Amino acid sequence: MGMAQAQARSGQRERAREHAQWLAAHLPQDDRGQQLALLRLWQRIDAPQEARALSQQLLQRHPGDTGVLLHAARLEQSQDRHGQALSHYQQALASAGTEPQERQAIEASIRSIEARRQSWVETGVMRIGKSATPGVSTLRGWQVPAVAWMPRGYDGHHFLHVDQLYLNAGALPSAAGDVASYGQVGAWPAPDYPAAPGTPRARGVNVGVGYRGSGLEWDLGLTGIGFPVTNVVGGIAYGQWREDFAYRVELSRRPLTGSLVSYAGAHDPVTGQVWGGVVATGVSARVSRPWGGSRVALSGSYAALQGRNVQDNTRAQLRASIDRDIWSSAHSALNLGAALSLWRHRRDLSEYSWGHGGYYSPRHYASLSVPLEWGGREGPLTWQVRGALSLSRSSSSGSDYYPGQPQLQASARALGLDPVYGESGSTGFGRSLRAAVEYQFSAAGAVGAMLSVERSAYYAPSQLMMYLRLLLEPVRAPHPDRPRPVQPYADF
C-alpha cells in the first residue's frame, strides 16, 4: 500500500494502478481501514469507477459507519453528484459521535453543498477611464451591471444579466486637420468637416442569459442595444477541474471593449455613416496541472475579428504561465508567478480611420510578465491585491488609412494627404495593479470595491467599481476566501 501511494503521489499512475489491482484482490474484505486506504488510492490515480464500486461495497458492509459515510460523501462530491453526497453527509452527522470538531466539519460540508442552491442578486457601478486623444481614442464612462442568479439543483446557476452603459470619447477637435486620421475626415475637403463636430458618445444596454456550473456552460445575449452597432454575442464551454489536472474549451463571440469605436461603433463626422462595433468569434482552450509545488498552465485561442465597415482580421494568442504560493498564514497567502504571451494579427487595424477597428492589433506581440498576488480573509473581510511588471515587444507593417477602400485612398491623396500609417515597432515596460476588497455585513449581504489600473506607453486604462450582493433565503455556507466583484456581461 505504501509503495502504491508513493507512486500515485509522484505521478506514476500506471504502476500505482497495477499495485491497486493487486491490493483489491488480496486485501481482507473485512479490514475496514485498509479498504478505505485503497479507496483513497483509487481516487488519487483517477479511477472513478473502481473508487465508486468499492465505496458502494463498503456502505453495504459497514452501514452507519461514520468514516465510510464521509469517504463516500467526499467521493460523490468530487464527481459532482452533490445530492448523493449530501445524503451521505447527513447520515454521517446522525451517526457521528459527540466530538464537536468532527460534527462541525460535517456541518460545514453540508452547508457548502446547500450553498450550491443559493439564489442571489448583485449590482455595481463602474467608472471607466482611458486618457488618450480626445474625441478619438479616449474612453470615459460608466457601467451599471446587474445580475440575478438562480440555481439549477446542485449543479450550477442560470443567470440574467442587464447592464446599462454610458460611454464617450471626449470632444472632437474643431479643425479637420487635427483629426484627419479619424473616420473619413482625411478623404473629404476641409470645408465639409462640421463646424461643431460634437462628442462621440453611446448610451445602451447589454443583456444576456446563460448558465454557469460544473461541466457545460453557455450564454447568449446582445451587447450595445442603443449603440450605433448592436451585436449578438455568446458562448458555449466545457471544462473539468481536478487537483491533478484541469481543462476548458470554449466557442465564443465577444465584443472588443478597448475604445468607443471598437465597442459601440461611431458615426463618421462628415458622412454620418457608422463603423466599428468589433466582435471576436473563435475558439479557445486552457489546460493546467500541478508541477512540483507550483501550478503550470497553457492556453491558446484563435478568432476572427469583424465589425461594421471594418476590414476583417484574425487573431492568434498563446500564453504559458507558472505560479506558486511563496508564503501563507492562517488568513492569507502570497503567490508569485511568471507568464509569457504571444499574439499575432493578420492585419494591424489599431487606428481610428474608416476601415480600422480602433482595437490594439499589432502584427506581432510578445510579453513577459511577473505578477505578485496577496489575498486572504479575516472574519467578514476578504481582500485580493495583484500587481505585475511586464516587458513587451511589438511590431507592425505599414497599413492604409482606409484599408479595402481604394476610392477613399485616392481622395485623400488628391487632397495632398499621404494616407498610409508607417511601419512601427517598440519595446517597453508596463505595470498594472488590481485590488479588491469585500465586506460581509450580514448573512444575506456583502459590499465591495475594486480598482484596476494599467500603465504602459500610450496605454493607461483604469476602472473603479463599487458593488453590492444580496442573498435570497441565505444558507449559512462558508464565506468565500476572496472578493467576487460583479463581472460585466461584456467581459465574459
Tab-separated table of C-alpha atoms in Angstrom:
chain	number	residue	atom	x	y	z
A	1	MET	CA	0.000	0.000	0.000
A	2	GLY	CA	2.786	2.440	0.914
A	3	MET	CA	4.581	1.885	-2.384
A	4	ALA	CA	1.378	2.405	-4.396
A	5	GLN	CA	0.601	5.625	-2.552
A	6	ALA	CA	4.141	6.928	-3.172
A	7	GLN	CA	3.852	6.105	-6.891
A	8	ALA	CA	0.483	7.871	-7.070
A	9	ARG	CA	1.897	10.986	-5.399
A	10	SER	CA	4.842	11.060	-7.862
A	11	GLY	CA	2.563	10.748	-10.896
A	12	GLN	CA	3.349	7.103	-11.750
A	13	ARG	CA	-0.297	6.233	-12.270
A	14	GLU	CA	0.047	3.058	-14.308
A	15	ARG	CA	2.410	1.429	-11.810
A	16	ALA	CA	0.204	2.594	-8.934
A	17	ARG	CA	-2.819	1.113	-10.730
A	18	GLU	CA	-1.085	-2.277	-11.011
A	19	HIS	CA	-0.442	-2.261	-7.259
A	20	ALA	CA	-4.037	-1.133	-6.579
A	21	GLN	CA	-5.400	-4.028	-8.634
A	22	TRP	CA	-3.215	-6.471	-6.697
A	23	LEU	CA	-4.354	-4.951	-3.385
A	24	ALA	CA	-8.009	-5.182	-4.427
A	25	ALA	CA	-7.582	-8.912	-4.993
A	26	HIS	CA	-5.585	-9.650	-1.804
A	27	LEU	CA	-6.668	-7.232	0.960
A	28	PRO	CA	-9.030	-8.761	3.555
A	29	GLN	CA	-12.580	-7.721	2.728
A	30	ASP	CA	-13.392	-7.077	6.403
A	31	ASP	CA	-10.332	-4.840	7.001
A	32	ARG	CA	-12.144	-1.512	7.000
A	33	GLY	CA	-9.016	0.631	7.416
A	34	GLN	CA	-7.126	-0.985	4.522
A	35	GLN	CA	-10.190	-0.877	2.271
A	36	LEU	CA	-10.626	2.847	2.952
A	37	ALA	CA	-6.930	3.373	2.152
A	38	LEU	CA	-7.498	1.536	-1.139
A	39	LEU	CA	-10.491	3.780	-1.850
A	40	ARG	CA	-8.308	6.870	-1.395
A	41	LEU	CA	-5.702	5.322	-3.694
A	42	TRP	CA	-8.279	4.733	-6.443
A	43	GLN	CA	-9.269	8.393	-6.151
A	44	ARG	CA	-5.678	9.618	-6.265
A	45	ILE	CA	-4.910	7.743	-9.506
A	46	ASP	CA	-8.177	8.979	-11.091
A	47	ALA	CA	-10.027	5.664	-11.224
A	48	PRO	CA	-13.610	6.842	-10.508
A	49	GLN	CA	-15.371	3.602	-11.458
A	50	GLU	CA	-13.195	1.466	-9.204
A	51	ALA	CA	-13.469	4.019	-6.383
A	52	ARG	CA	-17.272	4.182	-6.592
A	53	ALA	CA	-17.642	0.396	-6.783
A	54	LEU	CA	-15.513	-0.032	-3.650
A	55	SER	CA	-17.421	2.777	-1.904
A	56	GLN	CA	-20.748	1.002	-2.549
A	57	GLN	CA	-19.332	-2.272	-1.188
A	58	LEU	CA	-18.108	-0.558	1.982
A	59	LEU	CA	-21.501	1.118	2.514
A	60	GLN	CA	-23.148	-2.307	2.373
A	61	ARG	CA	-20.609	-3.952	4.691
A	62	HIS	CA	-20.471	-1.087	7.226
A	63	PRO	CA	-23.863	0.677	7.225
A	64	GLY	CA	-23.932	3.671	9.519
A	65	ASP	CA	-20.128	3.818	9.865
A	66	THR	CA	-19.181	7.483	10.046
A	67	GLY	CA	-15.794	7.066	8.357
A	68	VAL	CA	-17.226	5.066	5.471
A	69	LEU	CA	-20.068	7.563	5.004
A	70	LEU	CA	-17.650	10.507	4.952
A	71	HIS	CA	-15.408	8.823	2.381
A	72	ALA	CA	-18.466	8.065	0.240
A	73	ALA	CA	-19.705	11.654	0.555
A	74	ARG	CA	-16.352	13.147	-0.486
A	75	LEU	CA	-16.141	10.756	-3.426
A	76	GLU	CA	-19.614	11.709	-4.662
A	77	GLN	CA	-18.859	15.395	-4.150
A	78	SER	CA	-15.618	15.163	-6.154
A	79	GLN	CA	-17.627	13.704	-9.057
A	80	ASP	CA	-20.295	16.448	-8.892
A	81	ARG	CA	-23.022	14.161	-7.520
A	82	HIS	CA	-23.920	16.640	-4.820
A	83	GLY	CA	-27.349	15.238	-3.935
A	84	GLN	CA	-25.873	11.819	-3.102
A	85	ALA	CA	-23.014	13.474	-1.218
A	86	LEU	CA	-25.477	15.482	0.879
A	87	SER	CA	-27.380	12.314	1.812
A	88	HIS	CA	-24.173	10.620	2.986
A	89	TYR	CA	-23.099	13.683	4.988
A	90	GLN	CA	-26.496	13.829	6.706
A	91	GLN	CA	-26.279	10.151	7.627
A	92	ALA	CA	-22.737	10.685	8.906
A	93	LEU	CA	-23.919	13.587	11.062
A	94	ALA	CA	-26.695	11.443	12.535
A	95	SER	CA	-24.225	8.660	13.385
A	96	ALA	CA	-21.315	10.878	14.419
A	97	GLY	CA	-20.085	10.896	17.971
A	98	THR	CA	-20.164	13.811	20.348
A	99	GLU	CA	-16.741	15.161	19.289
A	100	PRO	CA	-17.522	18.841	18.499
A	101	GLN	CA	-14.745	19.229	15.922
A	102	GLU	CA	-15.982	16.271	13.879
A	103	ARG	CA	-19.596	17.445	13.929
A	104	GLN	CA	-18.579	20.989	12.960
A	105	ALA	CA	-16.601	19.677	9.973
A	106	ILE	CA	-19.574	17.615	8.765
A	107	GLU	CA	-21.976	20.532	9.240
A	108	ALA	CA	-19.635	22.787	7.243
A	109	SER	CA	-19.606	20.246	4.390
A	110	ILE	CA	-23.421	20.117	4.424
A	111	ARG	CA	-23.629	23.902	4.301
A	112	SER	CA	-21.154	24.069	1.402
A	113	ILE	CA	-23.401	21.770	-0.644
A	114	GLU	CA	-26.594	23.577	0.341
A	115	ALA	CA	-24.948	26.817	-0.763
A	116	ARG	CA	-24.910	25.476	-4.316
A	117	ARG	CA	-28.677	26.076	-4.317
A	118	GLN	CA	-28.273	29.672	-3.189
A	119	SER	CA	-30.050	32.404	-5.191
A	120	TRP	CA	-28.691	35.938	-5.208
A	121	VAL	CA	-28.708	39.276	-6.988
A	122	GLU	CA	-25.767	41.602	-7.411
A	123	THR	CA	-25.177	45.010	-8.909
A	124	GLY	CA	-22.418	47.553	-9.141
A	125	VAL	CA	-21.361	50.930	-10.501
A	126	MET	CA	-18.142	51.014	-12.516
A	127	ARG	CA	-16.256	54.114	-13.637
A	128	ILE	CA	-14.240	53.629	-16.838
A	129	GLY	CA	-11.336	55.850	-17.856
A	130	LYS	CA	-8.653	55.808	-20.564
A	131	SER	CA	-6.860	59.045	-21.382
A	132	ALA	CA	-5.603	59.334	-24.967
A	133	THR	CA	-6.504	61.539	-27.981
A	134	PRO	CA	-9.732	63.455	-27.181
A	135	GLY	CA	-12.616	62.537	-29.452
A	136	VAL	CA	-10.714	59.621	-30.972
A	137	SER	CA	-9.087	57.076	-28.625
A	138	THR	CA	-10.041	58.499	-25.237
A	139	LEU	CA	-12.714	56.452	-23.447
A	140	ARG	CA	-14.673	57.554	-20.401
A	141	GLY	CA	-17.972	56.473	-18.990
A	142	TRP	CA	-19.995	54.326	-16.608
A	143	GLN	CA	-21.263	50.778	-16.444
A	144	VAL	CA	-24.027	49.580	-14.126
A	145	PRO	CA	-24.100	45.775	-14.271
A	146	ALA	CA	-26.991	43.914	-12.599
A	147	VAL	CA	-27.238	40.118	-12.406
A	148	ALA	CA	-29.741	37.647	-10.969
A	149	TRP	CA	-28.531	34.105	-10.258
A	150	MET	CA	-30.996	31.200	-9.946
A	151	PRO	CA	-29.914	27.634	-9.037
A	152	ARG	CA	-30.461	24.523	-11.123
A	153	GLY	CA	-30.378	21.846	-8.449
A	154	TYR	CA	-26.886	21.458	-7.039
A	155	ASP	CA	-25.129	21.600	-10.424
A	156	GLY	CA	-24.972	25.301	-11.223
A	157	HIS	CA	-26.861	28.553	-11.780
A	158	HIS	CA	-28.844	30.194	-14.551
A	159	PHE	CA	-28.334	33.949	-14.782
A	160	LEU	CA	-29.917	37.050	-16.250
A	161	HIS	CA	-27.584	39.975	-16.980
A	162	VAL	CA	-28.840	43.525	-17.643
A	163	ASP	CA	-26.039	46.113	-17.832
A	164	GLN	CA	-26.532	49.821	-18.511
A	165	LEU	CA	-23.701	51.746	-20.185
A	166	TYR	CA	-22.788	55.322	-20.969
A	167	LEU	CA	-19.561	55.951	-22.943
A	168	ASN	CA	-17.930	58.970	-24.540
A	169	ALA	CA	-14.618	59.689	-26.245
A	170	GLY	CA	-14.361	63.383	-25.455
A	171	ALA	CA	-14.901	66.292	-27.829
A	172	LEU	CA	-13.593	66.075	-31.394
A	173	PRO	CA	-11.143	68.811	-32.432
A	174	SER	CA	-12.747	71.757	-34.214
A	175	ALA	CA	-10.217	71.734	-37.099
A	176	ALA	CA	-10.329	68.964	-39.715
A	177	GLY	CA	-6.543	68.947	-39.980
A	178	ASP	CA	-6.271	67.876	-36.338
A	179	VAL	CA	-8.382	64.776	-36.887
A	180	ALA	CA	-7.546	63.734	-40.466
A	181	SER	CA	-6.951	60.115	-39.348
A	182	TYR	CA	-10.447	59.731	-37.859
A	183	GLY	CA	-13.294	58.188	-39.840
A	184	GLN	CA	-13.383	59.529	-43.407
A	185	VAL	CA	-12.268	63.073	-42.480
A	186	GLY	CA	-8.981	62.889	-44.411
A	187	ALA	CA	-10.763	61.905	-47.640
A	188	TRP	CA	-13.018	64.992	-47.737
A	189	PRO	CA	-12.221	68.689	-48.246
A	190	ALA	CA	-11.784	70.612	-45.004
A	191	PRO	CA	-14.942	72.754	-45.538
A	192	ASP	CA	-17.038	69.563	-45.392
A	193	TYR	CA	-15.942	68.982	-41.800
A	194	PRO	CA	-18.686	70.241	-39.444
A	195	ALA	CA	-18.078	73.457	-37.538
A	196	ALA	CA	-19.343	71.761	-34.378
A	197	PRO	CA	-18.267	68.092	-34.680
A	198	GLY	CA	-19.506	67.269	-31.187
A	199	THR	CA	-18.541	64.420	-28.886
A	200	PRO	CA	-18.652	60.758	-29.969
A	201	ARG	CA	-20.781	59.027	-27.357
A	202	ALA	CA	-23.004	55.995	-26.855
A	203	ARG	CA	-25.688	55.012	-24.392
A	204	GLY	CA	-27.085	51.492	-24.320
A	205	VAL	CA	-27.806	48.220	-22.607
A	206	ASN	CA	-26.179	44.776	-22.651
A	207	VAL	CA	-28.490	41.828	-21.996
A	208	GLY	CA	-27.536	38.177	-21.575
A	209	VAL	CA	-28.887	34.897	-20.235
A	210	GLY	CA	-26.953	31.726	-19.574
A	211	TYR	CA	-25.756	29.015	-17.244
A	212	ARG	CA	-22.605	28.631	-15.147
A	213	GLY	CA	-21.772	25.434	-13.289
A	214	SER	CA	-19.984	22.112	-13.444
A	215	GLY	CA	-19.032	20.872	-16.895
A	216	LEU	CA	-21.092	22.548	-19.613
A	217	GLU	CA	-21.636	26.324	-19.574
A	218	TRP	CA	-23.345	28.631	-22.064
A	219	ASP	CA	-24.673	32.144	-22.585
A	220	LEU	CA	-26.460	34.148	-25.285
A	221	GLY	CA	-27.088	37.876	-25.405
A	222	LEU	CA	-26.928	41.258	-27.097
A	223	THR	CA	-24.340	43.972	-26.485
A	224	GLY	CA	-24.917	47.602	-27.302
A	225	ILE	CA	-28.700	47.817	-27.556
A	226	GLY	CA	-28.977	51.531	-28.353
A	227	PHE	CA	-25.356	51.838	-29.597
A	228	PRO	CA	-24.607	52.651	-33.242
A	229	VAL	CA	-23.759	48.928	-33.599
A	230	THR	CA	-25.587	46.157	-31.721
A	231	ASN	CA	-24.067	42.661	-31.723
A	232	VAL	CA	-25.306	39.179	-30.933
A	233	VAL	CA	-22.796	37.553	-28.562
A	234	GLY	CA	-22.489	34.379	-26.537
A	235	GLY	CA	-20.512	31.238	-25.976
A	236	ILE	CA	-20.539	27.588	-25.061
A	237	ALA	CA	-17.807	25.962	-22.973
A	238	TYR	CA	-16.965	22.684	-21.329
A	239	GLY	CA	-14.363	22.029	-18.670
A	240	GLN	CA	-13.380	19.933	-15.695
A	241	TRP	CA	-11.241	20.769	-12.704
A	242	ARG	CA	-9.323	18.301	-10.569
A	243	GLU	CA	-6.364	18.862	-8.310
A	244	ASP	CA	-4.061	16.953	-10.664
A	245	PHE	CA	-5.423	18.291	-13.983
A	246	ALA	CA	-7.886	20.864	-15.312
A	247	TYR	CA	-9.043	21.862	-18.770
A	248	ARG	CA	-11.568	24.106	-20.508
A	249	VAL	CA	-12.536	24.571	-24.174
A	250	GLU	CA	-14.831	27.311	-25.436
A	251	LEU	CA	-16.503	28.578	-28.598
A	252	SER	CA	-17.445	32.229	-28.205
A	253	ARG	CA	-18.351	35.546	-29.797
A	254	ARG	CA	-17.351	38.536	-27.619
A	255	PRO	CA	-17.101	42.331	-28.051
A	256	LEU	CA	-13.803	44.218	-28.098
A	257	THR	CA	-14.261	46.930	-25.482
A	258	GLY	CA	-10.999	48.904	-25.638
A	259	SER	CA	-12.372	52.011	-27.382
A	260	LEU	CA	-15.650	53.668	-28.305
A	261	VAL	CA	-15.145	52.738	-31.968
A	262	SER	CA	-14.377	49.063	-31.305
A	263	TYR	CA	-17.082	48.616	-28.643
A	264	ALA	CA	-20.055	50.781	-29.598
A	265	GLY	CA	-19.265	51.920	-33.127
A	266	ALA	CA	-19.174	55.590	-34.086
A	267	HIS	CA	-20.637	57.996	-36.648
A	268	ASP	CA	-18.247	59.492	-39.173
A	269	PRO	CA	-18.388	63.278	-38.555
A	270	VAL	CA	-18.536	64.100	-42.292
A	271	THR	CA	-20.891	61.478	-43.779
A	272	GLY	CA	-22.737	60.274	-40.686
A	273	GLN	CA	-22.038	56.668	-41.653
A	274	VAL	CA	-21.291	54.125	-38.902
A	275	TRP	CA	-18.184	51.990	-38.482
A	276	GLY	CA	-16.777	49.859	-35.656
A	277	GLY	CA	-18.548	47.574	-33.213
A	278	VAL	CA	-15.993	44.769	-33.470
A	279	VAL	CA	-16.541	41.243	-32.169
A	280	ALA	CA	-14.125	38.302	-31.851
A	281	THR	CA	-15.586	34.952	-32.901
A	282	GLY	CA	-13.411	31.934	-32.235
A	283	VAL	CA	-12.237	29.029	-30.146
A	284	SER	CA	-10.046	28.912	-27.030
A	285	ALA	CA	-8.633	26.214	-24.791
A	286	ARG	CA	-6.768	26.052	-21.486
A	287	VAL	CA	-5.077	23.240	-19.554
A	288	SER	CA	-3.333	23.334	-16.179
A	289	ARG	CA	-1.764	20.912	-13.736
A	290	PRO	CA	0.463	20.899	-10.655
A	291	TRP	CA	4.215	20.695	-11.152
A	292	GLY	CA	6.241	20.263	-8.010
A	293	GLY	CA	4.940	22.910	-5.635
A	294	SER	CA	3.728	25.098	-8.495
A	295	ARG	CA	0.881	25.097	-10.980
A	296	VAL	CA	1.552	25.426	-14.711
A	297	ALA	CA	-0.971	26.405	-17.374
A	298	LEU	CA	-1.076	26.706	-21.153
A	299	SER	CA	-3.817	28.478	-23.091
A	300	GLY	CA	-4.413	29.395	-26.701
A	301	SER	CA	-7.081	30.971	-28.874
A	302	TYR	CA	-7.868	31.779	-32.486
A	303	ALA	CA	-10.541	34.259	-33.523
A	304	ALA	CA	-11.955	36.122	-36.498
A	305	LEU	CA	-12.344	39.863	-35.783
A	306	GLN	CA	-15.197	41.552	-37.632
A	307	GLY	CA	-17.030	44.873	-37.392
A	308	ARG	CA	-19.279	47.114	-39.436
A	309	ASN	CA	-17.306	48.791	-42.245
A	310	VAL	CA	-14.118	47.411	-40.637
A	311	GLN	CA	-11.753	45.192	-42.594
A	312	ASP	CA	-11.833	41.566	-41.459
A	313	ASN	CA	-8.941	40.372	-39.332
A	314	THR	CA	-7.738	37.297	-37.442
A	315	ARG	CA	-6.002	36.913	-34.098
A	316	ALA	CA	-3.967	34.051	-32.638
A	317	GLN	CA	-2.861	34.055	-28.994
A	318	LEU	CA	-0.739	31.715	-26.894
A	319	ARG	CA	0.037	32.021	-23.185
A	320	ALA	CA	2.133	29.900	-20.814
A	321	SER	CA	2.266	30.580	-17.080
A	322	ILE	CA	3.537	29.211	-13.801
A	323	ASP	CA	2.767	30.309	-10.247
A	324	ARG	CA	3.150	29.118	-6.676
A	325	ASP	CA	2.439	30.257	-3.128
A	326	ILE	CA	5.644	31.609	-1.614
A	327	TRP	CA	4.172	32.437	1.796
A	328	SER	CA	0.974	31.623	3.652
A	329	SER	CA	-0.609	32.066	7.058
A	330	ALA	CA	-3.896	31.078	8.640
A	331	HIS	CA	-5.623	34.059	6.989
A	332	SER	CA	-3.771	34.913	3.761
A	333	ALA	CA	-1.322	33.772	1.098
A	334	LEU	CA	1.241	35.376	-1.211
A	335	ASN	CA	1.535	33.997	-4.748
A	336	LEU	CA	4.305	34.676	-7.283
A	337	GLY	CA	4.102	33.823	-10.968
A	338	ALA	CA	5.503	34.379	-14.451
A	339	ALA	CA	3.722	34.405	-17.801
A	340	LEU	CA	4.801	34.525	-21.450
A	341	SER	CA	2.254	35.777	-24.006
A	342	LEU	CA	2.484	35.698	-27.801
A	343	TRP	CA	-0.010	37.331	-30.208
A	344	ARG	CA	-0.282	37.553	-33.946
A	345	HIS	CA	-2.794	39.534	-36.022
A	346	ARG	CA	-3.216	39.186	-39.762
A	347	ARG	CA	-3.539	42.974	-40.067
A	348	ASP	CA	-2.855	45.938	-37.837
A	349	LEU	CA	-6.207	47.727	-37.553
A	350	SER	CA	-5.377	49.642	-34.385
A	351	GLU	CA	-6.165	53.099	-35.810
A	352	TYR	CA	-9.449	55.032	-35.940
A	353	SER	CA	-9.830	55.851	-39.624
A	354	TRP	CA	-12.518	54.248	-41.817
A	355	GLY	CA	-11.864	50.513	-42.150
A	356	HIS	CA	-9.774	50.327	-38.984
A	357	GLY	CA	-11.344	48.982	-35.801
A	358	GLY	CA	-9.805	51.019	-33.005
A	359	TYR	CA	-8.543	47.909	-31.201
A	360	TYR	CA	-4.925	47.027	-30.347
A	361	SER	CA	-3.774	44.627	-33.043
A	362	PRO	CA	-0.008	44.573	-33.669
A	363	ARG	CA	1.102	42.088	-36.301
A	364	HIS	CA	3.467	40.517	-33.750
A	365	TYR	CA	3.496	40.897	-29.981
A	366	ALA	CA	5.383	39.193	-27.159
A	367	SER	CA	5.402	39.969	-23.447
A	368	LEU	CA	6.873	38.538	-20.274
A	369	SER	CA	5.138	39.460	-17.027
A	370	VAL	CA	5.799	38.735	-13.350
A	371	PRO	CA	2.654	39.016	-11.196
A	372	LEU	CA	2.593	39.042	-7.393
A	373	GLU	CA	-0.714	38.452	-5.619
A	374	TRP	CA	-1.720	38.704	-1.965
A	375	GLY	CA	-5.164	37.595	-0.878
A	376	GLY	CA	-6.955	36.370	2.187
A	377	ARG	CA	-9.808	36.544	4.655
A	378	GLU	CA	-10.091	37.854	8.205
A	379	GLY	CA	-13.583	37.349	9.629
A	380	PRO	CA	-16.127	39.076	7.362
A	381	LEU	CA	-13.410	40.888	5.359
A	382	THR	CA	-11.769	39.463	2.204
A	383	TRP	CA	-9.130	41.089	0.032
A	384	GLN	CA	-7.041	40.480	-3.071
A	385	VAL	CA	-4.210	42.660	-4.397
A	386	ARG	CA	-2.390	41.783	-7.610
A	387	GLY	CA	0.485	43.762	-9.097
A	388	ALA	CA	2.540	42.924	-12.168
A	389	LEU	CA	5.565	44.173	-14.070
A	390	SER	CA	5.947	43.355	-17.742
A	391	LEU	CA	8.332	43.701	-20.665
A	392	SER	CA	6.823	43.657	-24.150
A	393	ARG	CA	7.857	43.897	-27.779
A	394	SER	CA	5.505	44.662	-30.673
A	395	SER	CA	5.876	45.315	-34.381
A	396	SER	CA	3.622	46.083	-37.329
A	397	SER	CA	3.990	46.699	-41.044
A	398	GLY	CA	2.505	49.742	-42.751
A	399	SER	CA	-1.230	49.978	-43.480
A	400	ASP	CA	-3.587	52.229	-45.443
A	401	TYR	CA	-5.733	54.828	-43.776
A	402	TYR	CA	-8.734	53.245	-45.488
A	403	PRO	CA	-7.997	49.526	-45.949
A	404	GLY	CA	-10.108	47.948	-48.680
A	405	GLN	CA	-11.366	51.401	-49.778
A	406	PRO	CA	-9.377	52.488	-52.885
A	407	GLN	CA	-11.719	55.415	-53.630
A	408	LEU	CA	-11.175	56.930	-50.204
A	409	GLN	CA	-7.424	56.349	-50.505
A	410	ALA	CA	-7.416	58.173	-53.848
A	411	SER	CA	-9.499	61.055	-52.493
A	412	ALA	CA	-7.101	61.550	-49.587
A	413	ARG	CA	-4.100	61.610	-51.943
A	414	ALA	CA	-5.858	64.117	-54.203
A	415	LEU	CA	-6.206	66.400	-51.164
A	416	GLY	CA	-2.440	66.253	-50.535
A	417	LEU	CA	-2.521	63.669	-47.730
A	418	ASP	CA	-0.255	60.617	-47.642
A	419	PRO	CA	-2.878	58.143	-46.322
A	420	VAL	CA	-0.525	55.447	-45.035
A	421	TYR	CA	0.456	54.529	-41.485
A	422	GLY	CA	4.151	53.658	-41.445
A	423	GLU	CA	5.816	50.568	-40.069
A	424	SER	CA	6.182	50.543	-36.304
A	425	GLY	CA	7.973	48.627	-33.598
A	426	SER	CA	8.550	49.240	-29.920
A	427	THR	CA	9.876	47.709	-26.733
A	428	GLY	CA	8.669	48.880	-23.369
A	429	PHE	CA	7.867	48.212	-19.757
A	430	GLY	CA	4.412	48.075	-18.254
A	431	ARG	CA	2.893	47.846	-14.822
A	432	SER	CA	-0.548	47.010	-13.540
A	433	LEU	CA	-2.416	46.902	-10.250
A	434	ARG	CA	-5.730	45.302	-9.383
A	435	ALA	CA	-7.101	45.493	-5.853
A	436	ALA	CA	-10.441	44.289	-4.484
A	437	VAL	CA	-11.932	44.239	-1.014
A	438	GLU	CA	-15.275	42.833	0.166
A	439	TYR	CA	-17.093	43.029	3.496
A	440	GLN	CA	-19.825	40.564	4.536
A	441	PHE	CA	-22.071	42.881	6.549
A	442	SER	CA	-24.671	40.167	7.276
A	443	ALA	CA	-25.555	36.583	6.393
A	444	ALA	CA	-27.549	37.965	3.469
A	445	GLY	CA	-25.315	40.698	2.071
A	446	ALA	CA	-21.871	41.941	1.115
A	447	VAL	CA	-20.422	45.172	-0.251
A	448	GLY	CA	-17.148	45.577	-2.071
A	449	ALA	CA	-14.885	47.738	-4.172
A	450	MET	CA	-12.440	47.035	-6.984
A	451	LEU	CA	-9.726	49.194	-8.587
A	452	SER	CA	-7.839	48.259	-11.756
A	453	VAL	CA	-5.024	50.361	-13.242
A	454	GLU	CA	-2.676	49.623	-16.166
A	455	ARG	CA	0.182	51.818	-17.315
A	456	SER	CA	2.444	51.475	-20.351
A	457	ALA	CA	3.479	53.625	-23.294
A	458	TYR	CA	0.340	55.147	-24.907
A	459	TYR	CA	-1.973	52.913	-22.866
A	460	ALA	CA	-3.385	53.941	-19.489
A	461	PRO	CA	-6.846	52.500	-18.744
A	462	SER	CA	-8.368	52.434	-15.262
A	463	GLN	CA	-11.566	51.126	-13.675
A	464	LEU	CA	-13.180	51.701	-10.296
A	465	MET	CA	-16.198	49.689	-9.123
A	466	MET	CA	-18.423	49.650	-6.065
A	467	TYR	CA	-20.764	46.672	-5.770
A	468	LEU	CA	-23.458	45.037	-3.630
A	469	ARG	CA	-24.549	41.383	-3.350
A	470	LEU	CA	-27.774	40.229	-1.657
A	471	LEU	CA	-28.512	36.553	-0.956
A	472	LEU	CA	-32.115	35.372	-1.163
A	473	GLU	CA	-33.015	32.993	1.685
A	474	PRO	CA	-29.332	32.745	2.645
A	475	VAL	CA	-27.676	29.476	3.620
A	476	ARG	CA	-25.068	29.549	6.383
A	477	ALA	CA	-22.331	28.463	3.992
A	478	PRO	CA	-18.592	29.023	4.423
A	479	HIS	CA	-17.655	32.512	3.242
A	480	PRO	CA	-15.563	32.751	0.044
A	481	ASP	CA	-11.846	33.268	0.586
A	482	ARG	CA	-11.567	36.086	-1.985
A	483	PRO	CA	-13.685	39.063	-3.109
A	484	ARG	CA	-16.092	38.489	-6.009
A	485	PRO	CA	-16.682	41.771	-7.880
A	486	VAL	CA	-19.618	41.833	-10.281
A	487	GLN	CA	-18.443	40.854	-13.764
A	488	PRO	CA	-19.978	42.946	-16.592
A	489	TYR	CA	-21.506	40.844	-19.346
A	490	ALA	CA	-19.167	42.363	-21.958
A	491	ASP	CA	-16.168	40.984	-20.012
A	492	PHE	CA	-17.234	37.313	-20.152
